[in-house]
Amino acid sequence: MPAPLMHIETHETLPEHADCVVIGAGIVGVSAAYWLSRAGLRVVLLEKGRVGAEQSSRNWGWCRQQNRDARELPLSTKSLGLWEEMAEDIGDDLGFRRCGLLYLSNDQSELDGWANWGRFARGEGVDTRMLDRTEATARGSATGQSWLGGVWSPTDGIADPSRAAPLIAQGAIKHGATVVQNCAARGIETSAGAVSTVVTERGTIKTSNVVLSGGAWAGSFLHQSGIFFPQASVRSSILSLNPVPKDLPDALHTAAASVTRRSDGGYTVAVSGRSHFDPTLRMIAGAKHFLPMFAKRWKSLSPGGLQAWKAAFETRAIWALDQQTPMERTRILDPRPSKAHVDEALRRARALLPALKDIGMRQSWAGYIDSTPDGVPVIDPDIGVPGLTLAAGLSGHGFGIGPGVGRLVADLVLNRDPITETVQYKLNRFDKSQWGKVSKF
């Protein structure tokens, strides 16, 4: 896989019993396993490929409150503190730091939108500061151009996508969790209607609690149990540059391009919102649920190819639990990046920041970003099977709020007071009034 990712050694054998089995070891799954094991539960974390190998290592690394949808903002605020708490407890560097995020624009309507959000967010205790022309141009001096305005969010920050999920998994192991890589969970079995067993390619685990944090695979996995989860994915391409000697902003967003400093001194480069949609049967079947989102964001989407269809992560097929499944045939979703999108992002970044003109490209990669119809995740222990909790549909916002989602999942499994309200994360919201309420950011 071209996206950089830290390798960790994990367990090879499955225990016969667990208090909770977490399926999927992206940022949400490892965080859930960490908080559950830290609370004293016997936890098994299953990953069909490598810990953090899909979207959790393929994103920008931003940990932001800035421009969050109101439904996600409390979870985002909690997550910033949890990043720090987890790093201290784990005793290793997750790459998290509150370096601040800088947004620059020459579009008055965009600035007005940021200002409207800021008025709401400051009422929620968020430190977000509008920049006038002079302030924006000064903070954006590395661009060598003047700016109409911008936003500075000093308490937001970034973490390292290549290290965070693996190190949090090691934190879960430290607290007693069993983590098994290259072991796909094929499905769940029930007794008296409730979760009783997880069936894997290596055997079974008896348990009364399962957390499904399978990212883009979650909808097809739930389909095996007759549960409908409206989910669709888009393919986003991204690139990294070699280390940059000059002092540039740690995290900068503009309409032209967005750049983020990596732990190795290089930069991640992308164009916000630019992606391909690769059609699948599940996407086609659930298209009506996504019409409001498509109407709002169609200008940033390009038609793709058959990569997703062939990978089968959005299949509508029913598979047998005693035979190989799509998860075993595709251990890691590693789609080909769009050369056109990568080339354009590189050109835009070099035009935005002259210091990048002679910096070579190190790698490029793509990832599938799974989304719900309203762009807000589902975090719900009441989806139709007692003992089964869903935490998926992070909609491109999941890396930064991963620690908070994991903590909230642990609260729900342990039946303790949750760190945030949960009604906005219910699966059944798509049955009624939430249709059409698409996240603005």
CSV table of C-alpha atoms in Angstrom, one decimal:
chain,number,residue,atom,x,y,z
A,1,MET,CA,0.0,0.0,0.0
A,2,PRO,CA,1.4,3.4,-0.9
A,3,ALA,CA,0.0,5.4,2.1
A,4,PRO,CA,2.6,5.3,4.9
A,5,LEU,CA,1.6,3.2,7.9
A,6,MET,CA,3.4,2.1,11.0
A,7,HIS,CA,3.5,-1.7,11.4
A,8,ILE,CA,2.7,-3.3,14.8
A,9,GLU,CA,2.9,-6.9,16.0
A,10,THR,CA,-0.4,-8.2,17.4
A,11,HIS,CA,-1.8,-11.5,18.6
A,12,GLU,CA,-2.2,-14.6,16.5
A,13,THR,CA,-4.8,-16.6,18.3
A,14,LEU,CA,-8.4,-15.9,19.2
A,15,PRO,CA,-9.8,-16.3,22.7
A,16,GLU,CA,-12.9,-18.4,23.1
A,17,HIS,CA,-14.8,-15.7,25.0
A,18,ALA,CA,-14.8,-11.9,25.2
A,19,ASP,CA,-16.9,-9.3,26.9
A,20,CYS,CA,-16.9,-7.3,23.7
A,21,VAL,CA,-15.6,-7.9,20.1
A,22,VAL,CA,-14.8,-4.9,18.0
A,23,ILE,CA,-14.9,-5.5,14.3
A,24,GLY,CA,-12.6,-3.1,12.2
A,25,ALA,CA,-9.4,-1.5,13.4
A,26,GLY,CA,-9.5,1.9,11.9
A,27,ILE,CA,-9.4,5.0,14.2
A,28,VAL,CA,-12.9,4.3,15.5
A,29,GLY,CA,-12.3,0.6,16.2
A,30,VAL,CA,-9.0,1.0,17.9
A,31,SER,CA,-10.3,3.9,20.0
A,32,ALA,CA,-13.4,1.9,21.1
A,33,ALA,CA,-11.2,-1.1,22.0
A,34,TYR,CA,-8.9,1.2,23.9
A,35,TRP,CA,-11.6,2.8,26.0
A,36,LEU,CA,-13.4,-0.5,26.6
A,37,SER,CA,-10.3,-2.3,27.7
A,38,ARG,CA,-9.2,0.6,29.8
A,39,ALA,CA,-12.6,0.2,31.6
A,40,GLY,CA,-11.7,-3.4,32.4
A,41,LEU,CA,-13.6,-5.4,29.8
A,42,ARG,CA,-12.1,-8.4,28.0
A,43,VAL,CA,-11.9,-7.0,24.4
A,44,VAL,CA,-11.0,-8.6,21.1
A,45,LEU,CA,-10.3,-6.3,18.2
A,46,LEU,CA,-10.5,-7.9,14.8
A,47,GLU,CA,-9.0,-6.5,11.6
A,48,LYS,CA,-9.3,-8.3,8.3
A,49,GLY,CA,-6.0,-6.6,7.0
A,50,ARG,CA,-3.7,-4.3,8.9
A,51,VAL,CA,-4.6,-1.9,11.7
A,52,GLY,CA,-5.4,1.5,10.3
A,53,ALA,CA,-4.7,0.5,6.7
A,54,GLU,CA,-7.8,1.9,5.0
A,55,GLN,CA,-9.1,5.5,5.4
A,56,SER,CA,-7.6,6.0,8.8
A,57,SER,CA,-4.1,6.3,7.3
A,58,ARG,CA,-5.2,7.9,4.1
A,59,ASN,CA,-6.7,11.2,5.3
A,60,TRP,CA,-5.3,14.7,6.0
A,61,GLY,CA,-4.8,14.2,9.7
A,62,TRP,CA,-6.9,17.2,10.7
A,63,CYS,CA,-8.4,17.3,14.2
A,64,ARG,CA,-10.7,20.2,14.0
A,65,GLN,CA,-13.7,21.9,15.6
A,66,GLN,CA,-13.6,24.6,12.9
A,67,ASN,CA,-16.5,24.4,10.5
A,68,ARG,CA,-17.9,21.3,12.1
A,69,ASP,CA,-21.6,20.6,11.7
A,70,ALA,CA,-23.5,21.4,14.9
A,71,ARG,CA,-24.3,17.8,15.4
A,72,GLU,CA,-20.7,16.8,15.5
A,73,LEU,CA,-19.2,19.8,17.3
A,74,PRO,CA,-19.6,18.6,20.9
A,75,LEU,CA,-17.9,15.3,19.9
A,76,SER,CA,-15.1,17.2,18.2
A,77,THR,CA,-14.4,19.3,21.2
A,78,LYS,CA,-14.3,16.3,23.5
A,79,SER,CA,-12.0,14.5,21.1
A,80,LEU,CA,-9.3,17.2,21.2
A,81,GLY,CA,-8.8,16.6,24.9
A,82,LEU,CA,-9.0,12.8,24.5
A,83,TRP,CA,-6.2,12.9,21.9
A,84,GLU,CA,-4.0,14.4,24.6
A,85,GLU,CA,-5.2,12.0,27.3
A,86,MET,CA,-4.7,8.9,25.2
A,87,ALA,CA,-1.2,10.0,24.1
A,88,GLU,CA,-0.2,10.5,27.8
A,89,ASP,CA,-1.6,7.2,28.9
A,90,ILE,CA,-0.1,5.2,25.9
A,91,GLY,CA,3.2,6.9,26.4
A,92,ASP,CA,4.0,7.4,22.7
A,93,ASP,CA,3.7,10.2,20.1
A,94,LEU,CA,0.4,10.0,18.2
A,95,GLY,CA,1.6,13.1,16.2
A,96,PHE,CA,-1.2,15.1,17.8
A,97,ARG,CA,-0.5,18.8,18.4
A,98,ARG,CA,-2.7,21.9,18.6
A,99,CYS,CA,-0.9,23.8,15.9
A,100,GLY,CA,-4.0,25.7,14.9
A,101,LEU,CA,-5.7,25.5,11.5
A,102,LEU,CA,-5.6,28.4,9.0
A,103,TYR,CA,-8.3,29.0,6.4
A,104,LEU,CA,-7.8,31.7,3.7
A,105,SER,CA,-10.2,33.0,1.1
A,106,ASN,CA,-10.9,35.7,-1.5
A,107,ASP,CA,-14.6,34.7,-1.8
A,108,GLN,CA,-16.8,37.0,0.3
A,109,SER,CA,-19.7,34.4,0.4
A,110,GLU,CA,-17.3,31.8,1.7
A,111,LEU,CA,-16.1,34.2,4.4
A,112,ASP,CA,-19.7,35.1,5.3
A,113,GLY,CA,-20.4,31.4,5.8
A,114,TRP,CA,-17.4,31.0,8.1
A,115,ALA,CA,-18.4,34.1,10.0
A,116,ASN,CA,-21.9,32.7,10.5
A,117,TRP,CA,-20.5,29.4,11.8
A,118,GLY,CA,-18.1,31.3,14.1
A,119,ARG,CA,-20.9,33.2,15.8
A,120,PHE,CA,-22.6,29.9,16.6
A,121,ALA,CA,-19.4,28.2,17.6
A,122,ARG,CA,-18.2,30.9,20.0
A,123,GLY,CA,-21.5,30.5,21.8
A,124,GLU,CA,-20.4,26.9,22.3
A,125,GLY,CA,-17.1,27.9,23.7
A,126,VAL,CA,-15.0,27.3,20.6
A,127,ASP,CA,-12.0,29.6,20.0
A,128,THR,CA,-12.4,30.6,16.3
A,129,ARG,CA,-11.2,34.0,15.0
A,130,MET,CA,-12.1,35.7,11.8
A,131,LEU,CA,-9.2,37.4,10.1
A,132,ASP,CA,-9.5,40.7,8.1
A,133,ARG,CA,-7.5,41.4,5.0
A,134,THR,CA,-4.4,42.5,6.8
A,135,GLU,CA,-4.4,39.6,9.3
A,136,ALA,CA,-5.2,37.0,6.7
A,137,THR,CA,-2.4,38.2,4.4
A,138,ALA,CA,0.1,38.3,7.3
A,139,ARG,CA,-0.8,34.8,8.4
A,140,GLY,CA,-0.7,33.6,4.8
A,141,SER,CA,2.6,35.3,4.0
A,142,ALA,CA,4.0,32.0,2.7
A,143,THR,CA,1.6,32.2,-0.2
A,144,GLY,CA,3.1,35.5,-1.4
A,145,GLN,CA,-0.3,36.9,-2.1
A,146,SER,CA,-3.0,39.1,-0.4
A,147,TRP,CA,-6.2,37.6,0.9
A,148,LEU,CA,-9.6,39.1,1.5
A,149,GLY,CA,-9.9,37.3,4.8
A,150,GLY,CA,-9.8,34.0,6.7
A,151,VAL,CA,-10.2,32.1,9.9
A,152,TRP,CA,-7.7,31.0,12.5
A,153,SER,CA,-8.7,28.3,15.0
A,154,PRO,CA,-5.7,28.2,17.4
A,155,THR,CA,-6.9,25.2,19.6
A,156,ASP,CA,-7.4,22.9,16.7
A,157,GLY,CA,-4.6,20.7,15.4
A,158,ILE,CA,-3.4,17.7,13.5
A,159,ALA,CA,-2.3,14.1,14.3
A,160,ASP,CA,-0.3,11.6,12.3
A,161,PRO,CA,-2.5,9.2,10.2
A,162,SER,CA,0.5,6.8,9.7
A,163,ARG,CA,0.9,6.3,13.5
A,164,ALA,CA,-2.3,7.1,15.3
A,165,ALA,CA,-4.4,4.0,14.8
A,166,PRO,CA,-1.5,1.5,15.3
A,167,LEU,CA,-0.4,3.2,18.5
A,168,ILE,CA,-3.9,3.4,19.9
A,169,ALA,CA,-4.2,-0.3,19.2
A,170,GLN,CA,-1.0,-0.9,21.2
A,171,GLY,CA,-2.6,1.2,23.9
A,172,ALA,CA,-5.6,-1.2,23.9
A,173,ILE,CA,-3.2,-4.1,24.2
A,174,LYS,CA,-1.5,-2.4,27.1
A,175,HIS,CA,-4.9,-2.5,28.9
A,176,GLY,CA,-5.5,-6.1,28.2
A,177,ALA,CA,-7.2,-6.2,24.8
A,178,THR,CA,-6.5,-9.0,22.2
A,179,VAL,CA,-5.8,-7.5,18.8
A,180,VAL,CA,-5.8,-9.8,15.8
A,181,GLN,CA,-4.8,-8.7,12.3
A,182,ASN,CA,-5.4,-10.5,9.0
A,183,CYS,CA,-8.5,-12.1,10.6
A,184,ALA,CA,-11.9,-11.2,9.0
A,185,ALA,CA,-15.1,-11.3,11.0
A,186,ARG,CA,-17.5,-13.1,8.7
A,187,GLY,CA,-20.7,-12.4,10.7
A,188,ILE,CA,-22.5,-12.7,13.9
A,189,GLU,CA,-24.8,-15.3,15.4
A,190,THR,CA,-27.6,-14.7,17.8
A,191,SER,CA,-29.3,-16.6,20.7
A,192,ALA,CA,-32.8,-15.6,21.7
A,193,GLY,CA,-32.5,-12.7,19.3
A,194,ALA,CA,-29.3,-11.2,20.9
A,195,VAL,CA,-25.7,-11.3,19.9
A,196,SER,CA,-24.0,-14.5,21.1
A,197,THR,CA,-21.1,-15.3,18.7
A,198,VAL,CA,-18.8,-13.7,16.3
A,199,VAL,CA,-17.8,-16.0,13.4
A,200,THR,CA,-14.3,-15.3,12.0
A,201,GLU,CA,-12.2,-17.0,9.3
A,202,ARG,CA,-10.1,-18.5,12.2
A,203,GLY,CA,-13.0,-19.7,14.4
A,204,THR,CA,-15.7,-18.3,16.7
A,205,ILE,CA,-15.7,-16.0,19.8
A,206,LYS,CA,-18.5,-16.2,22.3
A,207,THR,CA,-19.6,-12.7,23.3
A,208,SER,CA,-22.7,-10.7,24.2
A,209,ASN,CA,-21.4,-7.4,22.7
A,210,VAL,CA,-20.2,-6.5,19.3
A,211,VAL,CA,-19.1,-3.1,18.0
A,212,LEU,CA,-19.1,-2.8,14.2
A,213,SER,CA,-16.6,-0.1,13.2
A,214,GLY,CA,-16.0,-1.5,9.7
A,215,GLY,CA,-16.0,1.8,7.8
A,216,ALA,CA,-16.9,1.4,4.1
A,217,TRP,CA,-17.7,-2.3,4.8
A,218,ALA,CA,-20.3,-1.7,7.5
A,219,GLY,CA,-23.4,-1.6,5.2
A,220,SER,CA,-22.6,-4.9,3.5
A,221,PHE,CA,-21.8,-6.6,6.9
A,222,LEU,CA,-25.1,-5.4,8.4
A,223,HIS,CA,-26.9,-6.6,5.3
A,224,GLN,CA,-26.1,-10.1,6.3
A,225,SER,CA,-28.3,-9.6,9.4
A,226,GLY,CA,-31.1,-8.0,7.5
A,227,ILE,CA,-30.2,-4.4,8.8
A,228,PHE,CA,-30.3,-1.6,6.3
A,229,PHE,CA,-27.6,1.1,6.7
A,230,PRO,CA,-27.7,3.8,4.0
A,231,GLN,CA,-24.1,4.2,3.1
A,232,ALA,CA,-22.2,5.3,0.0
A,233,SER,CA,-18.5,5.8,-0.6
A,234,VAL,CA,-16.5,8.1,-2.8
A,235,ARG,CA,-12.8,7.7,-3.9
A,236,SER,CA,-10.5,10.5,-2.9
A,237,SER,CA,-6.9,10.9,-4.2
A,238,ILE,CA,-4.1,12.5,-2.2
A,239,LEU,CA,-0.4,13.0,-2.4
A,240,SER,CA,2.6,13.6,-0.1
A,241,LEU,CA,5.7,15.7,-0.7
A,242,ASN,CA,9.2,15.3,0.4
A,243,PRO,CA,10.4,17.3,3.5
A,244,VAL,CA,10.2,21.1,3.0
A,245,PRO,CA,13.1,23.2,4.3
A,246,LYS,CA,11.2,26.5,4.5
A,247,ASP,CA,8.7,27.4,7.3
A,248,LEU,CA,5.2,26.9,6.0
A,249,PRO,CA,1.9,26.8,7.9
A,250,ASP,CA,1.3,23.4,9.6
A,251,ALA,CA,-2.3,23.2,8.3
A,252,LEU,CA,-3.6,25.5,5.6
A,253,HIS,CA,-6.9,25.3,3.7
A,254,THR,CA,-7.9,27.3,0.6
A,255,ALA,CA,-10.3,26.6,-2.2
A,256,ALA,CA,-7.4,25.9,-4.5
A,257,ALA,CA,-5.6,23.3,-2.3
A,258,SER,CA,-5.1,22.2,1.3
A,259,VAL,CA,-1.7,21.3,2.8
A,260,THR,CA,-0.8,19.6,6.1
A,261,ARG,CA,2.7,19.1,7.6
A,262,ARG,CA,3.6,15.5,8.2
A,263,SER,CA,5.7,14.1,11.0
A,264,ASP,CA,8.6,13.5,8.6
A,265,GLY,CA,8.6,17.2,7.6
A,266,GLY,CA,6.9,16.7,4.3
A,267,TYR,CA,3.4,17.8,3.4
A,268,THR,CA,0.1,16.1,2.5
A,269,VAL,CA,-1.6,17.8,-0.4
A,270,ALA,CA,-5.2,17.5,-1.5
A,271,VAL,CA,-8.1,19.5,-3.0
A,272,SER,CA,-11.0,19.7,-0.6
A,273,GLY,CA,-14.1,17.8,-1.7
A,274,ARG,CA,-12.7,16.6,-5.0
A,275,SER,CA,-13.4,12.9,-5.5
A,276,HIS,CA,-14.7,10.2,-7.8
A,277,PHE,CA,-17.8,8.1,-7.3
A,278,ASP,CA,-17.3,4.5,-8.4
A,279,PRO,CA,-20.8,2.9,-8.9
A,280,THR,CA,-21.8,-0.2,-6.9
A,281,LEU,CA,-25.1,-2.1,-6.6
A,282,ARG,CA,-25.5,-0.9,-3.0
A,283,MET,CA,-24.9,2.7,-4.2
A,284,ILE,CA,-27.5,2.3,-6.9
A,285,ALA,CA,-30.1,0.7,-4.6
A,286,GLY,CA,-29.7,3.4,-2.0
A,287,ALA,CA,-29.5,6.3,-4.4
A,288,LYS,CA,-32.8,7.9,-3.2
A,289,HIS,CA,-31.3,8.4,0.2
A,290,PHE,CA,-28.4,10.4,-1.1
A,291,LEU,CA,-30.3,12.7,-3.5
A,292,PRO,CA,-30.1,15.8,-1.2
A,293,MET,CA,-26.3,15.3,-0.7
A,294,PHE,CA,-25.7,14.7,-4.4
A,295,ALA,CA,-27.7,17.9,-5.2
A,296,LYS,CA,-25.5,19.8,-2.8
A,297,ARG,CA,-22.1,18.4,-3.7
A,298,TRP,CA,-22.4,17.1,-7.3
A,299,LYS,CA,-20.0,19.8,-8.6
A,300,SER,CA,-17.1,18.3,-6.7
A,301,LEU,CA,-17.7,14.7,-7.9
A,302,SER,CA,-16.4,13.0,-11.0
A,303,PRO,CA,-17.6,9.7,-12.5
A,304,GLY,CA,-15.3,6.9,-11.7
A,305,GLY,CA,-14.8,3.3,-12.8
A,306,LEU,CA,-15.3,-0.3,-11.6
A,307,GLN,CA,-12.8,-0.4,-8.8
A,308,ALA,CA,-15.4,-0.4,-6.0
A,309,TRP,CA,-17.6,-2.9,-7.8
A,310,LYS,CA,-14.6,-5.3,-8.1
A,311,ALA,CA,-13.6,-4.8,-4.5
A,312,ALA,CA,-17.1,-5.8,-3.4
A,313,PHE,CA,-17.2,-3.8,-0.2
A,314,GLU,CA,-20.6,-2.5,-1.1
A,315,THR,CA,-22.0,-5.8,-2.3
A,316,ARG,CA,-25.6,-6.8,-1.8
A,317,ALA,CA,-24.8,-10.5,-1.8
A,318,ILE,CA,-25.4,-12.8,1.1
A,319,TRP,CA,-22.3,-14.8,2.0
A,320,ALA,CA,-22.0,-18.1,3.9
A,321,LEU,CA,-20.2,-17.9,7.3
A,322,ASP,CA,-18.2,-21.1,6.6
A,323,GLN,CA,-16.8,-19.9,3.3
A,324,GLN,CA,-14.4,-17.1,2.1
A,325,THR,CA,-16.0,-13.7,2.1
A,326,PRO,CA,-15.3,-10.4,0.2
A,327,MET,CA,-13.3,-9.2,3.3
A,328,GLU,CA,-10.8,-12.0,2.8
A,329,ARG,CA,-10.5,-11.4,-0.9
A,330,THR,CA,-9.8,-7.7,-0.4
A,331,ARG,CA,-7.8,-7.4,2.8
A,332,ILE,CA,-7.1,-3.7,2.3
A,333,LEU,CA,-9.1,-1.3,0.2
A,334,ASP,CA,-6.2,0.2,-1.8
A,335,PRO,CA,-7.8,1.9,-4.9
A,336,ARG,CA,-5.7,3.5,-7.6
A,337,PRO,CA,-5.5,7.3,-7.2
A,338,SER,CA,-6.6,9.6,-10.0
A,339,LYS,CA,-3.5,10.8,-11.8
A,340,ALA,CA,-5.5,13.8,-13.1
A,341,HIS,CA,-6.6,14.8,-9.6
A,342,VAL,CA,-3.1,14.2,-8.1
A,343,ASP,CA,-1.4,16.2,-10.9
A,344,GLU,CA,-3.9,19.1,-10.4
A,345,ALA,CA,-3.5,19.1,-6.6
A,346,LEU,CA,0.3,19.3,-7.0
A,347,ARG,CA,0.0,22.1,-9.5
A,348,ARG,CA,-2.4,24.0,-7.3
A,349,ALA,CA,-0.3,23.5,-4.2
A,350,ARG,CA,2.9,24.8,-5.9
A,351,ALA,CA,1.0,27.8,-7.2
A,352,LEU,CA,-0.4,28.5,-3.7
A,353,LEU,CA,3.0,28.1,-1.9
A,354,PRO,CA,6.0,29.0,-4.0
A,355,ALA,CA,8.3,27.2,-1.5
A,356,LEU,CA,6.9,23.9,-2.9
A,357,LYS,CA,7.9,24.6,-6.5
A,358,ASP,CA,11.0,22.4,-6.4
A,359,ILE,CA,9.8,19.9,-3.8
A,360,GLY,CA,9.3,16.5,-5.3
A,361,MET,CA,6.3,14.2,-4.8
A,362,ARG,CA,7.0,11.3,-2.6
A,363,GLN,CA,3.8,9.2,-2.9
A,364,SER,CA,0.2,9.3,-4.0
A,365,TRP,CA,-2.7,7.1,-2.9
A,366,ALA,CA,-6.5,7.0,-2.8
A,367,GLY,CA,-9.0,5.9,-0.2
A,368,TYR,CA,-12.8,5.3,0.0
A,369,ILE,CA,-14.6,7.7,2.2
A,370,ASP,CA,-17.9,6.2,3.4
A,371,SER,CA,-20.8,8.6,4.1
A,372,THR,CA,-24.3,8.6,5.4
A,373,PRO,CA,-27.1,10.6,3.6
A,374,ASP,CA,-26.7,13.6,5.9
A,375,GLY,CA,-22.9,13.4,6.4
A,376,VAL,CA,-23.2,12.7,10.1
A,377,PRO,CA,-22.0,9.3,11.6
A,378,VAL,CA,-24.1,6.6,13.1
A,379,ILE,CA,-23.2,5.7,16.6
A,380,ASP,CA,-26.0,3.6,17.9
A,381,PRO,CA,-26.5,0.5,20.2
A,382,ASP,CA,-30.1,0.1,19.1
A,383,ILE,CA,-30.1,-0.9,15.5
A,384,GLY,CA,-32.2,-4.1,15.7
A,385,VAL,CA,-30.0,-6.7,17.3
A,386,PRO,CA,-29.4,-6.4,21.1
A,387,GLY,CA,-25.7,-6.3,21.8
A,388,LEU,CA,-24.8,-4.9,18.4
A,389,THR,CA,-23.5,-1.3,18.3
A,390,LEU,CA,-22.8,0.5,15.0
A,391,ALA,CA,-20.1,3.1,14.7
A,392,ALA,CA,-19.6,4.0,11.1
A,393,GLY,CA,-20.5,6.5,8.4
A,394,LEU,CA,-17.9,9.0,9.5
A,395,SER,CA,-18.3,10.8,6.2
A,396,GLY,CA,-14.7,12.1,5.9
A,397,HIS,CA,-14.7,13.6,9.3
A,398,GLY,CA,-13.8,10.6,11.3
A,399,PHE,CA,-10.0,10.8,12.0
A,400,GLY,CA,-10.2,13.9,14.2
A,401,ILE,CA,-13.2,12.7,16.2
A,402,GLY,CA,-12.1,9.0,16.4
A,403,PRO,CA,-11.1,9.2,20.0
A,404,GLY,CA,-14.4,10.7,21.0
A,405,VAL,CA,-16.4,8.2,18.9
A,406,GLY,CA,-14.5,5.4,20.6
A,407,ARG,CA,-15.2,6.8,24.0
A,408,LEU,CA,-18.9,7.3,23.2
A,409,VAL,CA,-19.1,3.7,22.0
A,410,ALA,CA,-17.6,2.6,25.3
A,411,ASP,CA,-20.1,4.6,27.2
A,412,LEU,CA,-23.0,3.1,25.3
A,413,VAL,CA,-21.7,-0.5,25.7
A,414,LEU,CA,-21.0,0.0,29.4
A,415,ASN,CA,-24.4,1.8,29.9
A,416,ARG,CA,-22.8,4.8,31.5
A,417,ASP,CA,-23.5,8.5,31.0
A,418,PRO,CA,-22.4,9.3,27.5
A,419,ILE,CA,-19.9,12.1,26.9
A,420,THR,CA,-22.3,13.8,24.4
A,421,GLU,CA,-25.9,13.6,23.4
A,422,THR,CA,-26.6,10.7,21.1
A,423,VAL,CA,-29.9,11.3,19.4
A,424,GLN,CA,-28.3,12.9,16.4
A,425,TYR,CA,-26.3,9.7,15.8
A,426,LYS,CA,-29.3,7.3,15.7
A,427,LEU,CA,-29.7,5.0,12.7
A,428,ASN,CA,-33.5,5.4,12.7
A,429,ARG,CA,-33.2,9.1,11.9
A,430,PHE,CA,-33.1,8.1,8.3
A,431,ASP,CA,-36.6,6.7,8.5
A,432,LYS,CA,-38.1,10.1,9.1
A,433,SER,CA,-37.2,13.8,9.6
A,434,GLN,CA,-33.5,13.7,8.9
A,435,TRP,CA,-34.0,13.2,5.2
A,436,GLY,CA,-32.4,16.1,3.4
A,437,LYS,CA,-30.6,17.6,6.4
A,438,VAL,CA,-27.1,17.4,4.8
A,439,SER,CA,-24.1,18.5,6.8
A,440,LYS,CA,-22.8,21.9,5.7
A,441,PHE,CA,-19.1,21.1,6.3
